[in-house]
PDB file of C-alpha atoms and ligand atoms in Angstrom:
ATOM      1  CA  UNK L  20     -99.678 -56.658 -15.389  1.00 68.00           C
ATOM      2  CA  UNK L  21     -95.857 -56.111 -13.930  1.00 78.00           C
ATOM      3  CA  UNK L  22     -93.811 -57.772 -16.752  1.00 88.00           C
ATOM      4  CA  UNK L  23     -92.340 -55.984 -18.751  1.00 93.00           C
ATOM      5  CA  UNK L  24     -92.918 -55.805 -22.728  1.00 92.00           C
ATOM      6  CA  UNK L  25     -90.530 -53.545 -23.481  1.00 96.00           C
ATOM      7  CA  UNK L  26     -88.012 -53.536 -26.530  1.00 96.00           C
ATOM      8  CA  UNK L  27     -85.279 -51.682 -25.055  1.00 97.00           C
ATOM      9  CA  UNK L  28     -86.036 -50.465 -21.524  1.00 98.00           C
ATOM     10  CA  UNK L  29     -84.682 -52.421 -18.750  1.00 97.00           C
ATOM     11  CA  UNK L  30     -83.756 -55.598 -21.098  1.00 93.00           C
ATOM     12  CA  UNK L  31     -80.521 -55.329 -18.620  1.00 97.00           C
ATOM     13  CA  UNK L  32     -81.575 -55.147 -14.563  1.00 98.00           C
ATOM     14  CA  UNK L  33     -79.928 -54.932 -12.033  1.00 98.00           C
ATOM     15  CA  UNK L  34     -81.465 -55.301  -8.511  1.00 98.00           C
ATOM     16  CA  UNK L  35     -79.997 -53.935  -5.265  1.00 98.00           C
ATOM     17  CA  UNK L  36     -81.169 -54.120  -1.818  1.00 98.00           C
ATOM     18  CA  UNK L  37     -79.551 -51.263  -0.471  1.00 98.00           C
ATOM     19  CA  UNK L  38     -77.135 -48.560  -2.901  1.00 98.00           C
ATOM     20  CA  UNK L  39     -76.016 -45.498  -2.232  1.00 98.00           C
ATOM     21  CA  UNK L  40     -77.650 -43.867  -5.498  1.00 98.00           C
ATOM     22  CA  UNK L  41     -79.425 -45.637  -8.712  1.00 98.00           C
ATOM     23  CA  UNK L  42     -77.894 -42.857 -10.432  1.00 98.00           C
ATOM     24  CA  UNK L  43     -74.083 -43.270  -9.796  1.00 98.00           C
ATOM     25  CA  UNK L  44     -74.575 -46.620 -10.222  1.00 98.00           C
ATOM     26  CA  UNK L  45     -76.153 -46.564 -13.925  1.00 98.00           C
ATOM     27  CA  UNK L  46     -72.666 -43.986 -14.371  1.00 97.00           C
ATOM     28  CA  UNK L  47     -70.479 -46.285 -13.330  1.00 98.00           C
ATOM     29  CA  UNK L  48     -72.331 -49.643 -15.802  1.00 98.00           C
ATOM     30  CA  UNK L  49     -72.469 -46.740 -18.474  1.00 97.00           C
ATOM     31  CA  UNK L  50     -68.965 -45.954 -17.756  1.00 96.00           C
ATOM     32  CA  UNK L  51     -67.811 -49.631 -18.153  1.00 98.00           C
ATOM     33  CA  UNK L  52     -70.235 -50.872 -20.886  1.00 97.00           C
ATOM     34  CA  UNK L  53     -73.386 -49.065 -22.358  1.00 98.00           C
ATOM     35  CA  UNK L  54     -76.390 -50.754 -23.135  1.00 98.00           C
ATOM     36  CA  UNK L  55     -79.343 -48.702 -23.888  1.00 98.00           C
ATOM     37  CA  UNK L  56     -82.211 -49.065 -21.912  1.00 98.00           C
ATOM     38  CA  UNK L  57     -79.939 -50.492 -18.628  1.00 98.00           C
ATOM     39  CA  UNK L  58     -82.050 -49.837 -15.435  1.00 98.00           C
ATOM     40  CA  UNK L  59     -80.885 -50.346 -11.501  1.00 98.00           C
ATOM     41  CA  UNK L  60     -83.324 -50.375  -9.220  1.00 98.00           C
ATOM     42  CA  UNK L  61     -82.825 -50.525  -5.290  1.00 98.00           C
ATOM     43  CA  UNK L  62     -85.034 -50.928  -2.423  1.00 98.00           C
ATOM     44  CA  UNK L  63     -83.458 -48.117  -0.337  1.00 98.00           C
ATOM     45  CA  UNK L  64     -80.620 -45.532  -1.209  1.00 98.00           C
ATOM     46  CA  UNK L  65     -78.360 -44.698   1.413  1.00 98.00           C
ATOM     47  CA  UNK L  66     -77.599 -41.300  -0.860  1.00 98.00           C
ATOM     48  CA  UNK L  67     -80.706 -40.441  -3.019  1.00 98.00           C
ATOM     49  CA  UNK L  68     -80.277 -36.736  -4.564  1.00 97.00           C
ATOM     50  CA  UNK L  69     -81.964 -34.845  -6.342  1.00 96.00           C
ATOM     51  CA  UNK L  70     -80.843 -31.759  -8.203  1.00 93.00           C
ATOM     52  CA  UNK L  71     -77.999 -29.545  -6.946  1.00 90.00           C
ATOM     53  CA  UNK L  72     -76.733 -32.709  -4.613  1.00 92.00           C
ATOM     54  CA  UNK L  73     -80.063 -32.185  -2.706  1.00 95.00           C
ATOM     55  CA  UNK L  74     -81.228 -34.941  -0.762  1.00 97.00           C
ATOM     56  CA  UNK L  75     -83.789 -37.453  -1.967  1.00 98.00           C
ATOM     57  CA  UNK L  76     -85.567 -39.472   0.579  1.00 98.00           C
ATOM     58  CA  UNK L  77     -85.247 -43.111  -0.177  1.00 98.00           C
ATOM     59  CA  UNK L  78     -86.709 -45.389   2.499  1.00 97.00           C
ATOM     60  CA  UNK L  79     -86.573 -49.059   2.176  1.00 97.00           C
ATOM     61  CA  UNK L  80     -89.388 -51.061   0.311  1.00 95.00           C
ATOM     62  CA  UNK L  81     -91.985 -48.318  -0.165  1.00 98.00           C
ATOM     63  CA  UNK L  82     -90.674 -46.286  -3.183  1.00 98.00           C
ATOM     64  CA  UNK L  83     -89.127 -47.002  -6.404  1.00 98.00           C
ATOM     65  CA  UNK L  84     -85.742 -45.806  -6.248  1.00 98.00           C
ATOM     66  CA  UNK L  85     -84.629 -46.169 -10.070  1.00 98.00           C
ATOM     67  CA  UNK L  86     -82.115 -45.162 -13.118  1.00 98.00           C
ATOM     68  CA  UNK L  87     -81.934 -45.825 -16.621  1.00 98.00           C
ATOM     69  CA  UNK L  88     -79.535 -44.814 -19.546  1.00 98.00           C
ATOM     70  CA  UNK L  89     -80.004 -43.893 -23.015  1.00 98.00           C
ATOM     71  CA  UNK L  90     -77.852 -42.439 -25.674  1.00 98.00           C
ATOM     72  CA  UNK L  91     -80.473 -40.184 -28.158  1.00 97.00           C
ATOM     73  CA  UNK L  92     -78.551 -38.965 -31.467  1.00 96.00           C
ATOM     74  CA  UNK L  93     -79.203 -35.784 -30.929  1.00 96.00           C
ATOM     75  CA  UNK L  94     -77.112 -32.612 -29.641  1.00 95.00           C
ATOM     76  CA  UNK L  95     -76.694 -32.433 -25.825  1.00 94.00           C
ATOM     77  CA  UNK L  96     -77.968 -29.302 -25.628  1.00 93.00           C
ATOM     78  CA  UNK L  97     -81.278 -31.287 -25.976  1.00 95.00           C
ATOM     79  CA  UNK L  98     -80.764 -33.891 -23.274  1.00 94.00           C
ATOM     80  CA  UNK L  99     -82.959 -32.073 -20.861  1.00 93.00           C
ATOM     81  CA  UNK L 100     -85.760 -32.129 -22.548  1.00 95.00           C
ATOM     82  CA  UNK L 101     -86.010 -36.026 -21.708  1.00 97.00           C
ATOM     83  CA  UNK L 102     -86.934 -34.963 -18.501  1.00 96.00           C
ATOM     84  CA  UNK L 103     -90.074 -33.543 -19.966  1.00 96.00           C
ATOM     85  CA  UNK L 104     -90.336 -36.995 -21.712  1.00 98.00           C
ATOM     86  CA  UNK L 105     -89.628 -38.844 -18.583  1.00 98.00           C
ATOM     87  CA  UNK L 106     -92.708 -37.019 -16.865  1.00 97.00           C
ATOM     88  CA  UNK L 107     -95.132 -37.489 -19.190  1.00 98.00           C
ATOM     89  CA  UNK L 108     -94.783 -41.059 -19.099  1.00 98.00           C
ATOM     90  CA  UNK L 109     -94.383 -41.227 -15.136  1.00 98.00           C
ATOM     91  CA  UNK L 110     -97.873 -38.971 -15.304  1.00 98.00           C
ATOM     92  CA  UNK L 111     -99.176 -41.788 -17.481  1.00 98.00           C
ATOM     93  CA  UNK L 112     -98.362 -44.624 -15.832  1.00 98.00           C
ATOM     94  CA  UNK L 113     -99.319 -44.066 -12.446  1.00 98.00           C
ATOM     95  CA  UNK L 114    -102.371 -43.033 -14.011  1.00 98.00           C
ATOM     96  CA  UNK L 115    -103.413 -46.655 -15.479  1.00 98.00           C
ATOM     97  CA  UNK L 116    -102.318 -48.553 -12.606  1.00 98.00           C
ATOM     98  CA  UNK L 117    -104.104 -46.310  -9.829  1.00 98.00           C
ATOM     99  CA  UNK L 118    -105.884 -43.893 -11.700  1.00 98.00           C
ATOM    100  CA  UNK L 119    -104.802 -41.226  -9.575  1.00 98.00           C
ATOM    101  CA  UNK L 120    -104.952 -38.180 -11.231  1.00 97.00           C
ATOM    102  CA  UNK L 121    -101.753 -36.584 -11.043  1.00 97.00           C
ATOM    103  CA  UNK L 122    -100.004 -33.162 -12.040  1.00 96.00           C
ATOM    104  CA  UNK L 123     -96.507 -32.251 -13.780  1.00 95.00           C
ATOM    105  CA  UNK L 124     -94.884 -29.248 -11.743  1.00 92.00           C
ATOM    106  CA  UNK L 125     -92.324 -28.383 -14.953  1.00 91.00           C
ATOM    107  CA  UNK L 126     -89.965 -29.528 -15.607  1.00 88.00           C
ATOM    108  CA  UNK L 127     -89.287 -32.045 -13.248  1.00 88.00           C
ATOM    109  CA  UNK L 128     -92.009 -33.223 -10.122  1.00 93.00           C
ATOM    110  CA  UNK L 129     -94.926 -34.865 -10.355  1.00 97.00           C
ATOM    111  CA  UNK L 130     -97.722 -33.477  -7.711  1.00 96.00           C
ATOM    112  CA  UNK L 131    -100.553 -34.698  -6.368  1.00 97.00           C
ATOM    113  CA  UNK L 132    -102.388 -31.763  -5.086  1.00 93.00           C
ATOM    114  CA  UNK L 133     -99.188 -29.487  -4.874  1.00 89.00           C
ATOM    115  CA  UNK L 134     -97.449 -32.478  -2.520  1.00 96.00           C
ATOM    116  CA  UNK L 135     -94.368 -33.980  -4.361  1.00 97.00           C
ATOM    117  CA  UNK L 136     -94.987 -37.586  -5.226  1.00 98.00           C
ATOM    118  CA  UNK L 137     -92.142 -38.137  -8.027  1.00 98.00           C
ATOM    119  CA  UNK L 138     -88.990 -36.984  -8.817  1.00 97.00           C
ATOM    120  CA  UNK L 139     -86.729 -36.900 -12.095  1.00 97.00           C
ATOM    121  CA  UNK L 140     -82.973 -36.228 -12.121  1.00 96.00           C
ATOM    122  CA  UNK L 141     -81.355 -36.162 -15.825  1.00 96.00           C
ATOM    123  CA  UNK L 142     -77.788 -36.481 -16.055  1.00 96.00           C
ATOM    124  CA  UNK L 143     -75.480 -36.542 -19.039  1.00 95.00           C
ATOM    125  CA  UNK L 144     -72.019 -37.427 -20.100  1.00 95.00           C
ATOM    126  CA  UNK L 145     -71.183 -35.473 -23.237  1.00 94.00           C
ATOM    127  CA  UNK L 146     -68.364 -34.278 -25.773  1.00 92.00           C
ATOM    128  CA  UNK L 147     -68.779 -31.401 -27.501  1.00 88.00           C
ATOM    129  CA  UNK L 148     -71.416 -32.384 -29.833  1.00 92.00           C
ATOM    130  CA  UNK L 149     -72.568 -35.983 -28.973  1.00 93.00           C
ATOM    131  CA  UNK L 150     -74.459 -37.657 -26.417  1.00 95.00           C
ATOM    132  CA  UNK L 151     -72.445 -40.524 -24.444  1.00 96.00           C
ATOM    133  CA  UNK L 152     -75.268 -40.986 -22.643  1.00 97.00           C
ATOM    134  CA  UNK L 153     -77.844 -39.911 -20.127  1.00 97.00           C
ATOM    135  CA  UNK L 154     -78.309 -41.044 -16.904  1.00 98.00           C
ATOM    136  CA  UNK L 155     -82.559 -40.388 -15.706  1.00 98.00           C
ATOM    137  CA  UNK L 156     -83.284 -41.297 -12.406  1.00 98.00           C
ATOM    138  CA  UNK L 157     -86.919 -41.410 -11.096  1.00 98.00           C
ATOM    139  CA  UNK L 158     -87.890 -41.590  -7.681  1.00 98.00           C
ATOM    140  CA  UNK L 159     -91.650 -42.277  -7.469  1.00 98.00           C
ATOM    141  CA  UNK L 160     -93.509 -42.337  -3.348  1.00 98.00           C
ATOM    142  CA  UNK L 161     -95.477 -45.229  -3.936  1.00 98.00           C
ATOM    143  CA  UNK L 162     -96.727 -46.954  -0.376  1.00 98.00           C
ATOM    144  CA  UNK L 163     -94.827 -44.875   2.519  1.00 97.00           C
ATOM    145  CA  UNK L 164     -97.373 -44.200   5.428  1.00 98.00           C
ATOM    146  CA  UNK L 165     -95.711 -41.283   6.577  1.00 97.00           C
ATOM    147  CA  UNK L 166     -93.048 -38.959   5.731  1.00 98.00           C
ATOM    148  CA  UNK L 167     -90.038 -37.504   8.078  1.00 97.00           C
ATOM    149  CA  UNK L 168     -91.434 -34.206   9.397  1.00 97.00           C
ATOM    150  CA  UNK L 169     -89.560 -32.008   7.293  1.00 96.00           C
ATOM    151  CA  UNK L 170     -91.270 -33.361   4.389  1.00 98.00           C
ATOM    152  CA  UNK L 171     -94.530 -33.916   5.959  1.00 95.00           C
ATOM    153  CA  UNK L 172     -96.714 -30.769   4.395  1.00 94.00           C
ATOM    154  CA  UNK L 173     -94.247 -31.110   0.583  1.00 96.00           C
ATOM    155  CA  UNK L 174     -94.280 -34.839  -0.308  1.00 98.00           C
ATOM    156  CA  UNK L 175     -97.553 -37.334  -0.441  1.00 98.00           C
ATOM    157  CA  UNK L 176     -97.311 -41.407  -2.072  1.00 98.00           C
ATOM    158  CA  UNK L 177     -99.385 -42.772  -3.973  1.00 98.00           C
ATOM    159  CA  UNK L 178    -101.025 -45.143  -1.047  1.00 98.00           C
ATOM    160  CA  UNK L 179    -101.589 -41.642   1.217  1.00 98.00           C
ATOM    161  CA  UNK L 180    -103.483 -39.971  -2.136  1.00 98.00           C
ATOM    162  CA  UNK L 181    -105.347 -43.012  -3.177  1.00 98.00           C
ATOM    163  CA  UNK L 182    -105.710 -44.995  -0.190  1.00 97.00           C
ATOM    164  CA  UNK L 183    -104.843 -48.560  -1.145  1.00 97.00           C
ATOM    165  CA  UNK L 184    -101.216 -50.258  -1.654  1.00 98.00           C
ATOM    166  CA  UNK L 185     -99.966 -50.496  -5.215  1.00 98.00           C
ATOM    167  CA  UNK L 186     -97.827 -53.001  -6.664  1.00 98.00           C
ATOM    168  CA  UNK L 187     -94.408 -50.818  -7.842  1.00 98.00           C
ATOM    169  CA  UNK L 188     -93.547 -53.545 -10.131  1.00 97.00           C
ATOM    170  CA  UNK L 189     -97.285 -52.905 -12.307  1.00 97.00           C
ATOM    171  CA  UNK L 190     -95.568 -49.296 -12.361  1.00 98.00           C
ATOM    172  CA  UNK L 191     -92.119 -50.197 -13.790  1.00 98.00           C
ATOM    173  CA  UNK L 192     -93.843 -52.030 -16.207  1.00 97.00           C
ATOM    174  CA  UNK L 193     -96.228 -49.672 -17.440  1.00 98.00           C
ATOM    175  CA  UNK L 194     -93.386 -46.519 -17.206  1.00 98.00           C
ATOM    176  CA  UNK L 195     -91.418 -48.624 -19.495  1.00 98.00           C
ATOM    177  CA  UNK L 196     -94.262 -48.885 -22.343  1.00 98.00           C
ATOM    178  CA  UNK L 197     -94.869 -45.353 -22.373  1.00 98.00           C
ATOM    179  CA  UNK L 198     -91.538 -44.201 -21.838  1.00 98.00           C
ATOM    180  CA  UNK L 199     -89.998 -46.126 -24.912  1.00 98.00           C
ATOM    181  CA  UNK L 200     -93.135 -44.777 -27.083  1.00 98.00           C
ATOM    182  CA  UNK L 201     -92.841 -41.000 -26.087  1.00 98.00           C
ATOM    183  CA  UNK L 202     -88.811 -40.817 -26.201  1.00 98.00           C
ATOM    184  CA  UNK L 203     -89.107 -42.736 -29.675  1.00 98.00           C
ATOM    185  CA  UNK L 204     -91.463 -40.141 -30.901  1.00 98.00           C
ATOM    186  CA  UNK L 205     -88.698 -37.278 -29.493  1.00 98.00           C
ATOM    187  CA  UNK L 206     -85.842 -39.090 -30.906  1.00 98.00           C
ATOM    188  CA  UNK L 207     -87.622 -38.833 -34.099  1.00 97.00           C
ATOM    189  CA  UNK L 208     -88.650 -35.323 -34.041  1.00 98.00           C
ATOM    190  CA  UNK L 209     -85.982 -33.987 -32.371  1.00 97.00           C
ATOM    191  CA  UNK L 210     -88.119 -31.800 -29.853  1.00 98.00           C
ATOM    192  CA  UNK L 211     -91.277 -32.067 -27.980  1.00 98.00           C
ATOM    193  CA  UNK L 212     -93.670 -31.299 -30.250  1.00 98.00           C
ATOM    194  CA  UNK L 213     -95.394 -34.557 -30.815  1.00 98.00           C
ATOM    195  CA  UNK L 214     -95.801 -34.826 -26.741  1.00 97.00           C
ATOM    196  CA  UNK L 215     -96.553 -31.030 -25.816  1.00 97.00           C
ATOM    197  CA  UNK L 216    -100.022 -31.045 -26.396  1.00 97.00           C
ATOM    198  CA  UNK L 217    -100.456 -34.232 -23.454  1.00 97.00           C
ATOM    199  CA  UNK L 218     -97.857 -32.570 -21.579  1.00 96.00           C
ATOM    200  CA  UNK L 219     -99.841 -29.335 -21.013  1.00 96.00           C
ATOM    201  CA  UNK L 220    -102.750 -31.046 -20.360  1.00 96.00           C
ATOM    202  CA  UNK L 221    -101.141 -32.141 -17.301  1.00 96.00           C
ATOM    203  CA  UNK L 222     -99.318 -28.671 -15.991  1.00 94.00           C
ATOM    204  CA  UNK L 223    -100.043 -27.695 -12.729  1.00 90.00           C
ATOM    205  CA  UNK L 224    -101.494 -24.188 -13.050  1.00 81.00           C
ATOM    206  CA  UNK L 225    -101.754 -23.799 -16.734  1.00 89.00           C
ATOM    207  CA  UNK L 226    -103.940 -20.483 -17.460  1.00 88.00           C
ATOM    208  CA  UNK L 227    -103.403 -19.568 -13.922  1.00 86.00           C
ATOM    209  CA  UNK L 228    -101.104 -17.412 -12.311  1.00 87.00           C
ATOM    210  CA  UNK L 229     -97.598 -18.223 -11.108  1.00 87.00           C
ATOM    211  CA  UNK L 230     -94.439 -16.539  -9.877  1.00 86.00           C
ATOM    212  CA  UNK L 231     -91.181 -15.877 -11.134  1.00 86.00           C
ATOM    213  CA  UNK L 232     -88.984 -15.414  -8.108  1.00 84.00           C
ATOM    214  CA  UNK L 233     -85.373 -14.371  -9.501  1.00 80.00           C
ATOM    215  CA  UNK L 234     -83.085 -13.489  -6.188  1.00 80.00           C
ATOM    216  CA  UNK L 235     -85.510 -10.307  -4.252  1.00 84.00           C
ATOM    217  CA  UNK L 236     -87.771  -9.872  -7.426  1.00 85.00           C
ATOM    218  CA  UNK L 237     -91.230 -12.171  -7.313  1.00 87.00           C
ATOM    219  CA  UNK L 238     -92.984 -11.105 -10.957  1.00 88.00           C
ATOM    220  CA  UNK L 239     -96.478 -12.224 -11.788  1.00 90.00           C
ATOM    221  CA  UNK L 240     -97.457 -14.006 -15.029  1.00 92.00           C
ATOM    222  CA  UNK L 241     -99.885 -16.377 -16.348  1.00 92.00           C
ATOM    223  CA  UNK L 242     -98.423 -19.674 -17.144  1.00 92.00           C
ATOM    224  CA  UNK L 243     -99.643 -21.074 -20.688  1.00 94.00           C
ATOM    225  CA  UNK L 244     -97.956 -23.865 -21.899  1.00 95.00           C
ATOM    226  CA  UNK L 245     -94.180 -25.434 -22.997  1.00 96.00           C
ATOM    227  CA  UNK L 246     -92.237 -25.036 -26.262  1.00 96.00           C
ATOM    228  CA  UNK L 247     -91.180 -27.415 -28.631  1.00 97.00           C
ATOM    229  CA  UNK L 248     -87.846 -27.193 -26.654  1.00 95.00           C
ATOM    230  CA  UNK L 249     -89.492 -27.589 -23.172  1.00 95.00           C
ATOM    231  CA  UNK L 250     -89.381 -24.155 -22.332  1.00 94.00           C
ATOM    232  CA  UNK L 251     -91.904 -22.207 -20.400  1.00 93.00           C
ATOM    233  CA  UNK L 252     -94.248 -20.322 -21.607  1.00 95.00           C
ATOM    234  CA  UNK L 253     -95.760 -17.557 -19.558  1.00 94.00           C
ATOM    235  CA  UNK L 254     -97.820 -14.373 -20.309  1.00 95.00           C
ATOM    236  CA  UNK L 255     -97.380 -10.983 -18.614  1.00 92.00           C
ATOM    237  CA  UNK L 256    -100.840  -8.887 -18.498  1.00 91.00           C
ATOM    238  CA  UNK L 257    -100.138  -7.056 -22.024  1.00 94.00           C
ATOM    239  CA  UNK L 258    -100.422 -10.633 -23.546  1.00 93.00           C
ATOM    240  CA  UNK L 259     -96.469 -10.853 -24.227  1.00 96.00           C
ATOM    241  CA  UNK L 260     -95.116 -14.129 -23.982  1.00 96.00           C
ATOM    242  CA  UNK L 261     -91.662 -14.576 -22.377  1.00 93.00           C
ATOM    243  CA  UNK L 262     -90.052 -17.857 -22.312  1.00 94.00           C
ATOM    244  CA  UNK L 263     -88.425 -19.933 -19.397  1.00 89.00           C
ATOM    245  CA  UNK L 264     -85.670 -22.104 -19.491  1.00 85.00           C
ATOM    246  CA  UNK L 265     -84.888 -24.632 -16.552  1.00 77.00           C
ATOM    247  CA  UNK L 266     -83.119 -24.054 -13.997  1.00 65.00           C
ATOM    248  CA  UNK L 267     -82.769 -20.189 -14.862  1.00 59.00           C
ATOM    249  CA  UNK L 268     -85.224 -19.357 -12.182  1.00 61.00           C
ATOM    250  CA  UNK L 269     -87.877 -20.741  -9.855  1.00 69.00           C
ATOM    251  CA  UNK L 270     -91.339 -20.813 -10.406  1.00 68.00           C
ATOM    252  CA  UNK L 271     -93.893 -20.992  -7.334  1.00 72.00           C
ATOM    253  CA  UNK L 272     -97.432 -22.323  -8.122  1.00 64.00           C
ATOM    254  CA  UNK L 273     -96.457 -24.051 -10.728  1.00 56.00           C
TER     255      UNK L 273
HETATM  256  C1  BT5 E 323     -85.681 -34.168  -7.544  1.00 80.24           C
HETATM  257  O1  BT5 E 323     -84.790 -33.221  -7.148  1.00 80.24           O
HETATM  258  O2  BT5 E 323     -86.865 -34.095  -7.385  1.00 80.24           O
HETATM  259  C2  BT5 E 323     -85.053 -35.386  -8.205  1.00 80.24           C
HETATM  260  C3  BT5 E 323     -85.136 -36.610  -7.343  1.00 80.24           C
HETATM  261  C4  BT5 E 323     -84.637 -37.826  -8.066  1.00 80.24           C
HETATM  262  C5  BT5 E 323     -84.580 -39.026  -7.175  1.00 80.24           C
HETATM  263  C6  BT5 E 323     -84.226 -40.280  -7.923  1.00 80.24           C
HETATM  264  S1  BT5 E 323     -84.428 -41.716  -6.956  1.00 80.24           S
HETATM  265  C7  BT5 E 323     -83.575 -42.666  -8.119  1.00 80.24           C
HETATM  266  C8  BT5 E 323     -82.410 -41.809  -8.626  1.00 80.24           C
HETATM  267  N1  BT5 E 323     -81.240 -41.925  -7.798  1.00 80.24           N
HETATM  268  C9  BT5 E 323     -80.925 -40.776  -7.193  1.00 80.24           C
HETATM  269  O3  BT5 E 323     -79.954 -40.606  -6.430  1.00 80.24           O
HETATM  270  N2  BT5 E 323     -81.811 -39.821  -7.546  1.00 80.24           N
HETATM  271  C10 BT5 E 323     -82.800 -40.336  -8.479  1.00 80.24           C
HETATM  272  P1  BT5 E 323     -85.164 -31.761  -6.657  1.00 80.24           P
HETATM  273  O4  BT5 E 323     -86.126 -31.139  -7.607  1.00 80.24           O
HETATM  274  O5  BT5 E 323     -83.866 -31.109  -6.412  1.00 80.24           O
HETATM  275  O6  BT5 E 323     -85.944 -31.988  -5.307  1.00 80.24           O
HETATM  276  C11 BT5 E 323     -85.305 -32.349  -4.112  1.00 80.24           C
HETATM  277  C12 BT5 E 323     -86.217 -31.926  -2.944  1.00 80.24           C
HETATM  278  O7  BT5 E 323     -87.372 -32.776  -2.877  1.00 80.24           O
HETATM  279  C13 BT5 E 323     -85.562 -32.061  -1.593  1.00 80.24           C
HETATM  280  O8  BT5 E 323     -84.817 -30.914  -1.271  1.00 80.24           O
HETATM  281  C14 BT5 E 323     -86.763 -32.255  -0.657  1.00 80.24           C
HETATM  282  O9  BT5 E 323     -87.358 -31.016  -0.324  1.00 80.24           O
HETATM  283  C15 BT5 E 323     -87.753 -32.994  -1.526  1.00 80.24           C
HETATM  284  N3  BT5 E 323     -87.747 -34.443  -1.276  1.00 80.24           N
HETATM  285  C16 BT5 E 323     -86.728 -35.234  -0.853  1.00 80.24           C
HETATM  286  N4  BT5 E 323     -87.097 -36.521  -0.802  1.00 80.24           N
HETATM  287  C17 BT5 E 323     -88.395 -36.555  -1.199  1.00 80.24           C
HETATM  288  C18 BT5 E 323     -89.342 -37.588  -1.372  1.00 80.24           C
HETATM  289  N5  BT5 E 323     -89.071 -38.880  -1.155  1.00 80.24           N
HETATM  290  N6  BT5 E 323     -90.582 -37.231  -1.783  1.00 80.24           N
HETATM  291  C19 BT5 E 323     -90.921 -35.957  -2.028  1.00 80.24           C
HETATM  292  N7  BT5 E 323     -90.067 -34.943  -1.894  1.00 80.24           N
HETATM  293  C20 BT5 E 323     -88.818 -35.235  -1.483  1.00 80.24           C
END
């Protein structure tokens, strides 16, 4: 099934052949007139990034290169726990159209065994205290053959893991279902905690041990779960329980 049934999600399109990123183009619609739930999607972006202006290979006709916006009533300090959201129902969806098993690498890749198969890049316009919007861009591999050697041994698609060519349009579709009924369920609790539980199931590593690189330091600890608030949660061998916010430091194995 590719159509969509959603309520909200993508009920405004807008197709391009070739853009220079599904994210600054949502900005600039958002910028001119919101509508919640608008989506561009491209065949090829000429500058795909991911976070800290990295760059996010976008070759033509294999991937989907997509962005959507919402506006959740909620302080922005929450905003980036939609990227939690966002994974979950990526995880999901690629799940029931290919049955691949896949893994979240928090907060923001999807894995299939520890390559890189999807992205997620949250951005948000804000005042002080309200949300103008968010911007969440996904980038999912779906049927490349090959990757450009620099990527080769960090990035996989869905038609290298699984072997046959998948229709991206089945994934849209699906993405959109679950992705309206898990950021519903946030908007309404105003945290994670009615999505944690499927979220863990999905961690790469959970009970296992990762590392906490922070500039020279590397420190071991046992990865156990997220917060309500999509935090971290990791274990040192006393059994304390530290927390980890995004972007504060990098985690390797998970
Ligand atoms: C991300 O950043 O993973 C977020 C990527 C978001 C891409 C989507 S596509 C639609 C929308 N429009 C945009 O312009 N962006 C979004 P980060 O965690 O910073 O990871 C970036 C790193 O992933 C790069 O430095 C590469 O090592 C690797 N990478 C680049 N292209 C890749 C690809 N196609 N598949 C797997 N890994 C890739």
């Amino acid at each position: 099934q590719s159509r969509l049934e959603t309520k909200w999600f993508g009920r405004k399109i807008s197709y391009f052949d070739v853009i220079d990123s599904t994210n600054s183009e949502i900005k600039r619609q958002a910028e001119k007139e919101f509508i919640p739930g608008m989506l561009a999607i491209a065949e090829k972006q000429t500058l795909g990034r991911g976070r800290k202006e990295r760059h996010w290979e976008s070759p033509a006709k294999t991937g989907i290169w997509m962005s959507f916006a919402v506006k959740p009533d909620l302080p922005p300090y929450k905003a980036s726990m939609i990227t939690l959201v966002t994974a979950l129902a990526v995880a999901k969806a690629i799940k029931d159209v290919t049955g691949l098993n896949t893994e979240i690498k928090w907060p923001n890749d999807i894995v299939i065994g520890s390559r890189k198969v999807v992205g997620i890049l949250t951005e948000m316009s804000a005042e002080m205290t309200t949300i103008n919007y968010v911007v969440i861009g996904i980038g999912i591999n779906v049927n490349m053959e090959s990757f450009p050697a620099e990527l080769e041994d960090k990035a996989t698609s869905l038609y290298i893991a699984g072997g046959t060519k998948v229709r991206r349009s089945s994934i849209v579709a699906k993405f959109g279902k679950y992705f309206e009924k898990y950021y519903e369920i946030f908007c309404k609790d105003g945290n994670l905690s009615g999505i944690k539980d499927e979220y863990e199931k999905l961690l790469v590593n959970r009970n296992k041990e990762v590392y906490i690189i922070e500039g020279d330091s590397r420190i071991k600890r046992v990865a156990i779960g997220i917060d309500t608030d999509g935090e971290l949660l990791v274990k040192d061998d006393n059994g304390n329980i530290e927390k980890i916010m995004a972007g504060e430091v990098s985690i390797r194995g998970i």
